[in-house]
Amino acid sequence: MMIVKRGLLVIFIVMFLFSCKRDFSNSSDSNTKDSLKGQVALYEDDNIEFDYLPTSTTNQIVKHDYYTLSYNEKFEQAEWVAYELKKNYIKNNDFKRPYFNEDPKVTTGSADWRNYKQSGYDKGHLCPAGDMEFDKKAYEDTFLTSNISPQVHEFNDGIWNRLEQKVRYWAVEYDGIYVVTGGVLTDASVTIGKEKVLVPKYFYKVVLDETNGEFKMIAFLIPNEKSERPLYDFVVSVDSIEKLTGIDFFPHLDDKIEEELEKNTNYKSWFF
């Protein structure tokens, strides 16, 4: 009888310890999840690593080391190029400017640079070479023809360049940002070269900042022409660019936050 009682006592102690361990474990998991939640609850499905890529209308996603693009074979250029621009990427290295080359990762073949020859249009970078001067390979990857689009010279060398410089300023100011950029490939008919590379009428750039769990977003839609107007004259809602392009920007943000950010056109928190 004593042996039985001792046996029951041992079983009770084991069960009690297991229960305490299970409760402690659950409590620990809960606390860990809560501590993460403040950082990632703004992302859909509580992803720990934020997936900043837009949707693709072409289903030809090409990933390079420091930027990703969605290639549109019909118009022989990317419908968007997306990348994270970190503060420590902003360097001023004197890399030798390489030749433009076709992108070997584009399965349908990216446009030959000769389409631009004597076309009257610049080979306009989407992901700027100036954003990737922290690394020679990253810099050279921006000279792939999947990353260029026909731009009026005065646009490329003027207001578009001013916007690129402003984006680099924001990357330093906000300790890193997310950038999505491209030409609007709808409502345009002018083409260049044998491969009929489309000349967009407008180019867009969407910038997202996250600081201490707080998000803000700004978007620009600029005609492919010379302009001396201030940048903030071209601020539009992300919703308006989505309607033009059929692209859903930052779909992995929490829906409520995404909707609020994408309808906003207030630029005062960016220009001060």
Short mmCIF file of N, CA and C in Angstrom, two decimals, residues 71-230:
data_model
loop_
_atom_site.label_atom_id
_atom_site.label_comp_id
_atom_site.label_asym_id
_atom_site.label_seq_id
_atom_site.Cartn_x
_atom_site.Cartn_y
_atom_site.Cartn_z
N TYR A 71 9.61 42.21 -65.17
CA TYR A 71 9.88 42.56 -66.57
C TYR A 71 8.65 42.39 -67.43
N ASN A 72 8.41 43.41 -68.27
CA ASN A 72 7.30 43.36 -69.21
C ASN A 72 7.87 43.15 -70.61
N GLU A 73 7.76 41.95 -71.13
CA GLU A 73 8.34 41.62 -72.42
C GLU A 73 7.70 42.41 -73.56
N LYS A 74 6.41 42.63 -73.47
CA LYS A 74 5.70 43.35 -74.54
C LYS A 74 6.29 44.75 -74.75
N PHE A 75 6.64 45.42 -73.66
CA PHE A 75 7.15 46.79 -73.75
C PHE A 75 8.65 46.87 -73.56
N GLU A 76 9.31 45.73 -73.40
CA GLU A 76 10.76 45.59 -73.31
C GLU A 76 11.40 46.48 -72.23
N GLN A 77 10.82 46.41 -71.04
CA GLN A 77 11.37 47.12 -69.89
C GLN A 77 10.65 46.63 -68.63
N ALA A 78 11.16 47.00 -67.50
CA ALA A 78 10.53 46.63 -66.24
C ALA A 78 9.30 47.48 -65.98
N GLU A 79 8.23 46.84 -65.50
CA GLU A 79 7.06 47.62 -65.07
C GLU A 79 7.33 48.23 -63.70
N TRP A 80 8.21 47.59 -62.93
CA TRP A 80 8.69 48.18 -61.68
C TRP A 80 10.04 47.60 -61.31
N VAL A 81 10.81 48.41 -60.60
CA VAL A 81 12.05 47.98 -59.96
C VAL A 81 11.92 48.35 -58.48
N ALA A 82 12.18 47.41 -57.60
CA ALA A 82 12.00 47.62 -56.16
C ALA A 82 13.27 47.28 -55.41
N TYR A 83 13.58 48.07 -54.41
CA TYR A 83 14.79 47.80 -53.63
C TYR A 83 14.72 48.52 -52.29
N GLU A 84 15.49 48.01 -51.36
CA GLU A 84 15.68 48.69 -50.08
C GLU A 84 16.93 49.55 -50.19
N LEU A 85 16.81 50.80 -49.84
CA LEU A 85 17.96 51.71 -49.88
C LEU A 85 18.37 52.03 -48.45
N LYS A 86 19.41 51.36 -47.99
CA LYS A 86 19.87 51.53 -46.62
C LYS A 86 20.77 52.76 -46.50
N LYS A 87 20.85 53.25 -45.31
CA LYS A 87 21.66 54.44 -45.05
C LYS A 87 23.12 54.22 -45.43
N ASN A 88 23.64 53.03 -45.11
CA ASN A 88 25.06 52.79 -45.39
C ASN A 88 25.34 52.46 -46.85
N TYR A 89 24.29 52.43 -47.69
CA TYR A 89 24.49 52.26 -49.13
C TYR A 89 24.92 53.57 -49.79
N ILE A 90 24.66 54.67 -49.13
CA ILE A 90 24.90 55.97 -49.75
C ILE A 90 26.40 56.29 -49.66
N LYS A 91 27.08 55.97 -50.74
CA LYS A 91 28.52 56.20 -50.85
C LYS A 91 28.79 57.01 -52.12
N ASN A 92 30.02 57.45 -52.26
CA ASN A 92 30.40 58.18 -53.46
C ASN A 92 31.72 57.61 -53.98
N ASN A 93 31.65 56.36 -54.45
CA ASN A 93 32.83 55.71 -55.00
C ASN A 93 32.99 56.06 -56.48
N ASP A 94 34.22 56.11 -56.90
CA ASP A 94 34.51 56.51 -58.27
C ASP A 94 34.66 55.27 -59.16
N PHE A 95 33.55 54.51 -59.26
CA PHE A 95 33.60 53.30 -60.09
C PHE A 95 33.59 53.68 -61.57
N LYS A 96 34.28 52.89 -62.37
CA LYS A 96 34.26 53.10 -63.81
C LYS A 96 32.88 52.73 -64.35
N ARG A 97 32.32 53.60 -65.16
CA ARG A 97 30.99 53.38 -65.72
C ARG A 97 31.06 52.26 -66.76
N PRO A 98 30.31 51.16 -66.57
CA PRO A 98 30.38 50.04 -67.50
C PRO A 98 29.47 50.24 -68.71
N TYR A 99 29.59 49.35 -69.69
CA TYR A 99 28.68 49.35 -70.83
C TYR A 99 27.34 48.76 -70.38
N PHE A 100 26.28 49.12 -71.08
CA PHE A 100 24.98 48.51 -70.84
C PHE A 100 24.96 47.12 -71.47
N ASN A 101 24.42 46.16 -70.73
CA ASN A 101 24.33 44.78 -71.22
C ASN A 101 22.94 44.22 -70.98
N GLU A 102 22.57 43.23 -71.78
CA GLU A 102 21.29 42.56 -71.56
C GLU A 102 21.33 41.79 -70.25
N ASP A 103 20.17 41.63 -69.66
CA ASP A 103 20.04 40.95 -68.37
C ASP A 103 19.92 39.45 -68.59
N PRO A 104 20.91 38.66 -68.19
CA PRO A 104 20.85 37.21 -68.42
C PRO A 104 19.75 36.51 -67.63
N LYS A 105 19.20 37.19 -66.62
CA LYS A 105 18.16 36.56 -65.80
C LYS A 105 16.75 36.76 -66.37
N VAL A 106 16.61 37.61 -67.36
CA VAL A 106 15.30 37.80 -68.00
C VAL A 106 15.12 36.68 -69.02
N THR A 107 14.23 35.77 -68.75
CA THR A 107 14.10 34.56 -69.57
C THR A 107 13.64 34.86 -71.00
N THR A 108 12.89 35.93 -71.18
CA THR A 108 12.41 36.30 -72.52
C THR A 108 13.40 37.20 -73.25
N GLY A 109 14.47 37.58 -72.56
CA GLY A 109 15.48 38.46 -73.14
C GLY A 109 15.15 39.92 -72.97
N SER A 110 16.04 40.66 -72.30
CA SER A 110 15.80 42.09 -72.13
C SER A 110 16.27 42.82 -73.39
N ALA A 111 15.78 44.04 -73.58
CA ALA A 111 16.05 44.78 -74.81
C ALA A 111 17.54 45.06 -75.02
N ASP A 112 17.97 45.03 -76.26
CA ASP A 112 19.34 45.38 -76.62
C ASP A 112 19.52 46.89 -76.46
N TRP A 113 20.66 47.32 -75.96
CA TRP A 113 20.91 48.74 -75.75
C TRP A 113 20.91 49.52 -77.06
N ARG A 114 21.13 48.82 -78.18
CA ARG A 114 21.18 49.49 -79.48
C ARG A 114 19.81 50.06 -79.89
N ASN A 115 18.73 49.61 -79.24
CA ASN A 115 17.43 50.21 -79.50
C ASN A 115 17.43 51.70 -79.19
N TYR A 116 18.30 52.10 -78.26
CA TYR A 116 18.35 53.49 -77.81
C TYR A 116 19.25 54.36 -78.70
N LYS A 117 20.08 53.70 -79.50
CA LYS A 117 21.06 54.42 -80.30
C LYS A 117 20.37 55.33 -81.31
N GLN A 118 20.74 56.60 -81.28
CA GLN A 118 20.19 57.62 -82.18
C GLN A 118 18.65 57.71 -82.10
N SER A 119 18.11 57.34 -80.94
CA SER A 119 16.65 57.40 -80.76
C SER A 119 16.19 58.76 -80.28
N GLY A 120 17.13 59.53 -79.75
CA GLY A 120 16.77 60.81 -79.15
C GLY A 120 16.40 60.70 -77.68
N TYR A 121 16.49 59.47 -77.11
CA TYR A 121 16.14 59.25 -75.71
C TYR A 121 17.33 58.70 -74.94
N ASP A 122 17.42 59.09 -73.67
CA ASP A 122 18.45 58.55 -72.79
C ASP A 122 18.10 57.13 -72.35
N LYS A 123 19.14 56.39 -71.99
CA LYS A 123 18.95 55.10 -71.31
C LYS A 123 18.77 55.43 -69.82
N GLY A 124 17.55 55.70 -69.44
CA GLY A 124 17.27 56.18 -68.09
C GLY A 124 17.22 55.06 -67.07
N HIS A 125 18.04 55.19 -66.03
CA HIS A 125 18.03 54.19 -64.96
C HIS A 125 16.72 54.24 -64.17
N LEU A 126 16.24 53.08 -63.78
CA LEU A 126 15.11 52.99 -62.83
C LEU A 126 15.67 52.89 -61.42
N CYS A 127 16.48 51.86 -61.15
CA CYS A 127 17.28 51.87 -59.92
C CYS A 127 18.54 52.64 -60.25
N PRO A 128 18.74 53.82 -59.69
CA PRO A 128 19.88 54.66 -60.08
C PRO A 128 21.22 54.02 -59.72
N ALA A 129 22.20 54.23 -60.60
CA ALA A 129 23.56 53.77 -60.29
C ALA A 129 24.06 54.44 -59.02
N GLY A 130 23.63 55.69 -58.79
CA GLY A 130 24.06 56.42 -57.61
C GLY A 130 23.55 55.84 -56.30
N ASP A 131 22.51 55.00 -56.37
CA ASP A 131 22.01 54.34 -55.15
C ASP A 131 22.82 53.10 -54.80
N MET A 132 23.68 52.65 -55.72
CA MET A 132 24.36 51.37 -55.54
C MET A 132 25.88 51.51 -55.57
N GLU A 133 26.39 52.68 -55.22
CA GLU A 133 27.83 52.91 -55.28
C GLU A 133 28.59 52.32 -54.09
N PHE A 134 27.89 51.65 -53.20
CA PHE A 134 28.55 51.04 -52.05
C PHE A 134 29.27 49.74 -52.42
N ASP A 135 28.97 49.21 -53.62
CA ASP A 135 29.53 47.92 -54.02
C ASP A 135 29.66 47.90 -55.54
N LYS A 136 30.79 47.48 -56.05
CA LYS A 136 31.04 47.53 -57.50
C LYS A 136 30.07 46.66 -58.27
N LYS A 137 29.80 45.44 -57.78
CA LYS A 137 28.88 44.54 -58.47
C LYS A 137 27.46 45.11 -58.46
N ALA A 138 27.04 45.67 -57.32
CA ALA A 138 25.72 46.29 -57.23
C ALA A 138 25.61 47.45 -58.21
N TYR A 139 26.66 48.23 -58.30
CA TYR A 139 26.70 49.36 -59.22
C TYR A 139 26.59 48.89 -60.67
N GLU A 140 27.36 47.88 -61.02
CA GLU A 140 27.36 47.38 -62.40
C GLU A 140 26.03 46.74 -62.78
N ASP A 141 25.34 46.15 -61.82
CA ASP A 141 24.03 45.54 -62.10
C ASP A 141 22.99 46.57 -62.53
N THR A 142 23.18 47.83 -62.16
CA THR A 142 22.21 48.84 -62.56
C THR A 142 22.34 49.18 -64.04
N PHE A 143 23.38 48.68 -64.71
CA PHE A 143 23.57 48.93 -66.13
C PHE A 143 23.06 47.77 -66.99
N LEU A 144 22.26 46.91 -66.41
CA LEU A 144 21.56 45.89 -67.19
C LEU A 144 20.36 46.55 -67.86
N THR A 145 20.07 46.14 -69.10
CA THR A 145 19.02 46.84 -69.86
C THR A 145 17.63 46.58 -69.32
N SER A 146 17.48 45.64 -68.40
CA SER A 146 16.19 45.45 -67.73
C SER A 146 15.90 46.58 -66.76
N ASN A 147 16.93 47.36 -66.44
CA ASN A 147 16.81 48.43 -65.45
C ASN A 147 16.78 49.81 -66.10
N ILE A 148 16.56 49.87 -67.41
CA ILE A 148 16.52 51.17 -68.06
C ILE A 148 15.23 51.34 -68.86
N SER A 149 14.91 52.59 -69.12
CA SER A 149 13.69 52.94 -69.85
C SER A 149 13.96 54.23 -70.62
N PRO A 150 13.35 54.42 -71.80
CA PRO A 150 13.62 55.63 -72.59
C PRO A 150 13.13 56.89 -71.89
N GLN A 151 14.06 57.81 -71.67
CA GLN A 151 13.71 59.07 -71.01
C GLN A 151 14.22 60.26 -71.82
N VAL A 152 13.41 61.29 -71.89
CA VAL A 152 13.83 62.56 -72.47
C VAL A 152 15.06 63.05 -71.70
N HIS A 153 16.08 63.50 -72.41
CA HIS A 153 17.33 63.86 -71.74
C HIS A 153 17.12 64.91 -70.65
N GLU A 154 16.35 65.97 -70.96
CA GLU A 154 16.14 67.04 -69.99
C GLU A 154 15.36 66.57 -68.77
N PHE A 155 14.57 65.51 -68.95
CA PHE A 155 13.87 64.89 -67.82
C PHE A 155 14.86 64.08 -66.98
N ASN A 156 15.61 63.22 -67.65
CA ASN A 156 16.56 62.34 -66.97
C ASN A 156 17.62 63.13 -66.21
N ASP A 157 18.12 64.17 -66.84
CA ASP A 157 19.20 64.97 -66.26
C ASP A 157 18.67 66.09 -65.37
N GLY A 158 17.35 66.27 -65.38
CA GLY A 158 16.76 67.35 -64.62
C GLY A 158 15.94 66.90 -63.44
N ILE A 159 14.60 66.93 -63.57
CA ILE A 159 13.74 66.67 -62.43
C ILE A 159 13.86 65.25 -61.92
N TRP A 160 14.08 64.28 -62.81
CA TRP A 160 14.25 62.89 -62.36
C TRP A 160 15.51 62.73 -61.52
N ASN A 161 16.57 63.40 -61.93
CA ASN A 161 17.81 63.40 -61.16
C ASN A 161 17.62 64.07 -59.81
N ARG A 162 16.85 65.15 -59.80
CA ARG A 162 16.57 65.83 -58.52
C ARG A 162 15.82 64.92 -57.56
N LEU A 163 14.88 64.15 -58.10
CA LEU A 163 14.12 63.23 -57.26
C LEU A 163 15.01 62.11 -56.74
N GLU A 164 15.90 61.60 -57.58
CA GLU A 164 16.83 60.56 -57.12
C GLU A 164 17.71 61.06 -55.99
N GLN A 165 18.17 62.28 -56.10
CA GLN A 165 19.00 62.86 -55.03
C GLN A 165 18.19 63.03 -53.74
N LYS A 166 16.94 63.43 -53.89
CA LYS A 166 16.08 63.58 -52.71
C LYS A 166 15.85 62.24 -52.03
N VAL A 167 15.68 61.19 -52.81
CA VAL A 167 15.49 59.85 -52.25
C VAL A 167 16.72 59.41 -51.47
N ARG A 168 17.90 59.70 -51.99
CA ARG A 168 19.12 59.36 -51.25
C ARG A 168 19.22 60.17 -49.95
N TYR A 169 18.79 61.40 -50.00
CA TYR A 169 18.75 62.21 -48.79
C TYR A 169 17.83 61.56 -47.74
N TRP A 170 16.66 61.10 -48.18
CA TRP A 170 15.72 60.46 -47.26
C TRP A 170 16.28 59.16 -46.69
N ALA A 171 17.03 58.43 -47.50
CA ALA A 171 17.62 57.18 -47.02
C ALA A 171 18.54 57.43 -45.84
N VAL A 172 19.26 58.53 -45.90
CA VAL A 172 20.16 58.90 -44.79
C VAL A 172 19.35 59.46 -43.62
N GLU A 173 18.41 60.33 -43.93
CA GLU A 173 17.62 61.01 -42.89
C GLU A 173 16.81 60.02 -42.07
N TYR A 174 16.25 58.99 -42.74
CA TYR A 174 15.34 58.06 -42.07
C TYR A 174 15.97 56.69 -41.82
N ASP A 175 17.29 56.61 -42.00
CA ASP A 175 18.01 55.36 -41.73
C ASP A 175 17.46 54.20 -42.57
N GLY A 176 17.26 54.46 -43.84
CA GLY A 176 16.82 53.41 -44.76
C GLY A 176 15.36 53.56 -45.17
N ILE A 177 15.08 53.28 -46.45
CA ILE A 177 13.73 53.37 -46.99
C ILE A 177 13.53 52.26 -48.02
N TYR A 178 12.30 52.08 -48.46
CA TYR A 178 11.97 51.16 -49.54
C TYR A 178 11.52 51.99 -50.75
N VAL A 179 11.99 51.59 -51.93
CA VAL A 179 11.71 52.35 -53.15
C VAL A 179 11.15 51.43 -54.23
N VAL A 180 10.10 51.89 -54.90
CA VAL A 180 9.58 51.20 -56.08
C VAL A 180 9.43 52.25 -57.17
N THR A 181 9.93 51.93 -58.38
CA THR A 181 9.92 52.93 -59.44
C THR A 181 9.76 52.28 -60.81
N GLY A 182 9.25 53.05 -61.76
CA GLY A 182 9.08 52.55 -63.12
C GLY A 182 8.37 53.54 -64.00
N GLY A 183 8.21 53.16 -65.26
CA GLY A 183 7.43 53.97 -66.18
C GLY A 183 6.00 53.47 -66.23
N VAL A 184 5.07 54.36 -66.52
CA VAL A 184 3.67 53.95 -66.69
C VAL A 184 3.54 53.39 -68.11
N LEU A 185 3.27 52.10 -68.22
CA LEU A 185 3.29 51.42 -69.51
C LEU A 185 1.92 51.34 -70.17
N THR A 186 1.04 52.21 -69.75
CA THR A 186 -0.29 52.29 -70.35
C THR A 186 -0.45 53.66 -70.99
N ASP A 187 -1.35 53.76 -71.94
CA ASP A 187 -1.66 55.04 -72.59
C ASP A 187 -0.42 55.67 -73.20
N ALA A 188 0.43 54.85 -73.83
CA ALA A 188 1.61 55.34 -74.53
C ALA A 188 1.75 54.54 -75.82
N SER A 189 2.24 55.18 -76.87
CA SER A 189 2.31 54.49 -78.16
C SER A 189 3.65 54.66 -78.87
N VAL A 190 4.47 55.64 -78.45
CA VAL A 190 5.76 55.86 -79.09
C VAL A 190 6.74 54.76 -78.69
N THR A 191 7.44 54.20 -79.66
CA THR A 191 8.43 53.16 -79.39
C THR A 191 9.74 53.52 -80.08
N ILE A 192 10.81 52.86 -79.64
CA ILE A 192 12.12 53.07 -80.26
C ILE A 192 12.76 51.73 -80.59
N GLY A 193 13.61 51.71 -81.62
CA GLY A 193 14.40 50.54 -81.95
C GLY A 193 13.64 49.41 -82.61
N LYS A 194 14.40 48.42 -83.04
CA LYS A 194 13.83 47.26 -83.71
C LYS A 194 12.92 46.46 -82.78
N GLU A 195 13.20 46.49 -81.49
CA GLU A 195 12.39 45.73 -80.54
C GLU A 195 11.20 46.52 -80.01
N LYS A 196 11.04 47.74 -80.53
CA LYS A 196 9.89 48.58 -80.17
C LYS A 196 9.76 48.76 -78.65
N VAL A 197 10.81 49.31 -78.08
CA VAL A 197 10.82 49.63 -76.65
C VAL A 197 9.88 50.82 -76.43
N LEU A 198 8.92 50.65 -75.54
CA LEU A 198 7.93 51.70 -75.31
C LEU A 198 8.55 52.91 -74.60
N VAL A 199 8.13 54.09 -75.02
CA VAL A 199 8.54 55.33 -74.34
C VAL A 199 7.40 55.76 -73.42
N PRO A 200 7.55 55.60 -72.10
CA PRO A 200 6.47 55.99 -71.18
C PRO A 200 6.23 57.50 -71.20
N LYS A 201 4.97 57.89 -71.05
CA LYS A 201 4.63 59.31 -70.93
C LYS A 201 4.91 59.83 -69.53
N TYR A 202 4.86 58.91 -68.56
CA TYR A 202 5.05 59.28 -67.16
C TYR A 202 5.96 58.26 -66.48
N PHE A 203 6.67 58.73 -65.47
CA PHE A 203 7.42 57.84 -64.58
C PHE A 203 6.94 58.08 -63.15
N TYR A 204 6.97 57.02 -62.37
CA TYR A 204 6.53 57.11 -60.98
C TYR A 204 7.62 56.63 -60.04
N LYS A 205 7.54 57.08 -58.82
CA LYS A 205 8.42 56.60 -57.75
C LYS A 205 7.62 56.60 -56.46
N VAL A 206 7.63 55.47 -55.76
CA VAL A 206 6.92 55.31 -54.50
C VAL A 206 7.95 55.02 -53.41
N VAL A 207 7.89 55.76 -52.32
CA VAL A 207 8.87 55.62 -51.24
C VAL A 207 8.14 55.32 -49.94
N LEU A 208 8.63 54.32 -49.22
CA LEU A 208 8.05 53.93 -47.94
C LEU A 208 9.11 54.01 -46.85
N ASP A 209 8.75 54.64 -45.76
CA ASP A 209 9.65 54.72 -44.61
C ASP A 209 8.98 54.09 -43.40
N GLU A 210 9.77 53.34 -42.65
CA GLU A 210 9.31 52.81 -41.36
C GLU A 210 10.30 53.25 -40.29
N THR A 211 9.83 54.01 -39.34
CA THR A 211 10.67 54.47 -38.24
C THR A 211 9.95 54.20 -36.93
N ASN A 212 10.57 53.35 -36.10
CA ASN A 212 10.00 53.00 -34.80
C ASN A 212 8.57 52.48 -34.90
N GLY A 213 8.34 51.63 -35.91
CA GLY A 213 7.02 51.03 -36.07
C GLY A 213 5.99 51.93 -36.72
N GLU A 214 6.39 53.14 -37.07
CA GLU A 214 5.48 54.07 -37.73
C GLU A 214 5.83 54.15 -39.21
N PHE A 215 4.79 54.08 -40.06
CA PHE A 215 4.98 54.11 -41.49
C PHE A 215 4.54 55.45 -42.08
N LYS A 216 5.23 55.83 -43.14
CA LYS A 216 4.74 56.92 -43.99
C LYS A 216 5.15 56.62 -45.43
N MET A 217 4.38 57.15 -46.36
CA MET A 217 4.58 56.83 -47.76
C MET A 217 4.39 58.09 -48.60
N ILE A 218 5.15 58.18 -49.68
CA ILE A 218 4.99 59.30 -50.60
C ILE A 218 5.17 58.76 -52.02
N ALA A 219 4.43 59.33 -52.96
CA ALA A 219 4.49 58.87 -54.35
C ALA A 219 4.56 60.06 -55.30
N PHE A 220 5.29 59.88 -56.40
CA PHE A 220 5.44 60.92 -57.41
C PHE A 220 5.05 60.36 -58.77
N LEU A 221 4.39 61.18 -59.56
CA LEU A 221 4.05 60.84 -60.94
C LEU A 221 4.47 62.04 -61.79
N ILE A 222 5.50 61.84 -62.63
CA ILE A 222 6.12 62.96 -63.33
C ILE A 222 6.12 62.72 -64.83
N PRO A 223 5.66 63.67 -65.63
CA PRO A 223 5.70 63.53 -67.09
C PRO A 223 7.14 63.40 -67.60
N ASN A 224 7.30 62.60 -68.63
CA ASN A 224 8.62 62.37 -69.23
C ASN A 224 8.99 63.55 -70.13
N GLU A 225 9.28 64.69 -69.47
CA GLU A 225 9.60 65.92 -70.18
C GLU A 225 10.34 66.86 -69.25
N LYS A 226 10.93 67.87 -69.80
CA LYS A 226 11.66 68.85 -68.99
C LYS A 226 10.69 69.58 -68.06
N SER A 227 11.13 69.81 -66.83
CA SER A 227 10.32 70.56 -65.88
C SER A 227 11.21 71.23 -64.85
N GLU A 228 10.88 72.47 -64.54
CA GLU A 228 11.58 73.21 -63.49
C GLU A 228 10.73 73.33 -62.23
N ARG A 229 9.59 72.69 -62.23
CA ARG A 229 8.68 72.79 -61.09
C ARG A 229 9.25 72.05 -59.88
N PRO A 230 8.83 72.45 -58.68
CA PRO A 230 9.31 71.74 -57.47
C PRO A 230 8.77 70.32 -57.42
#
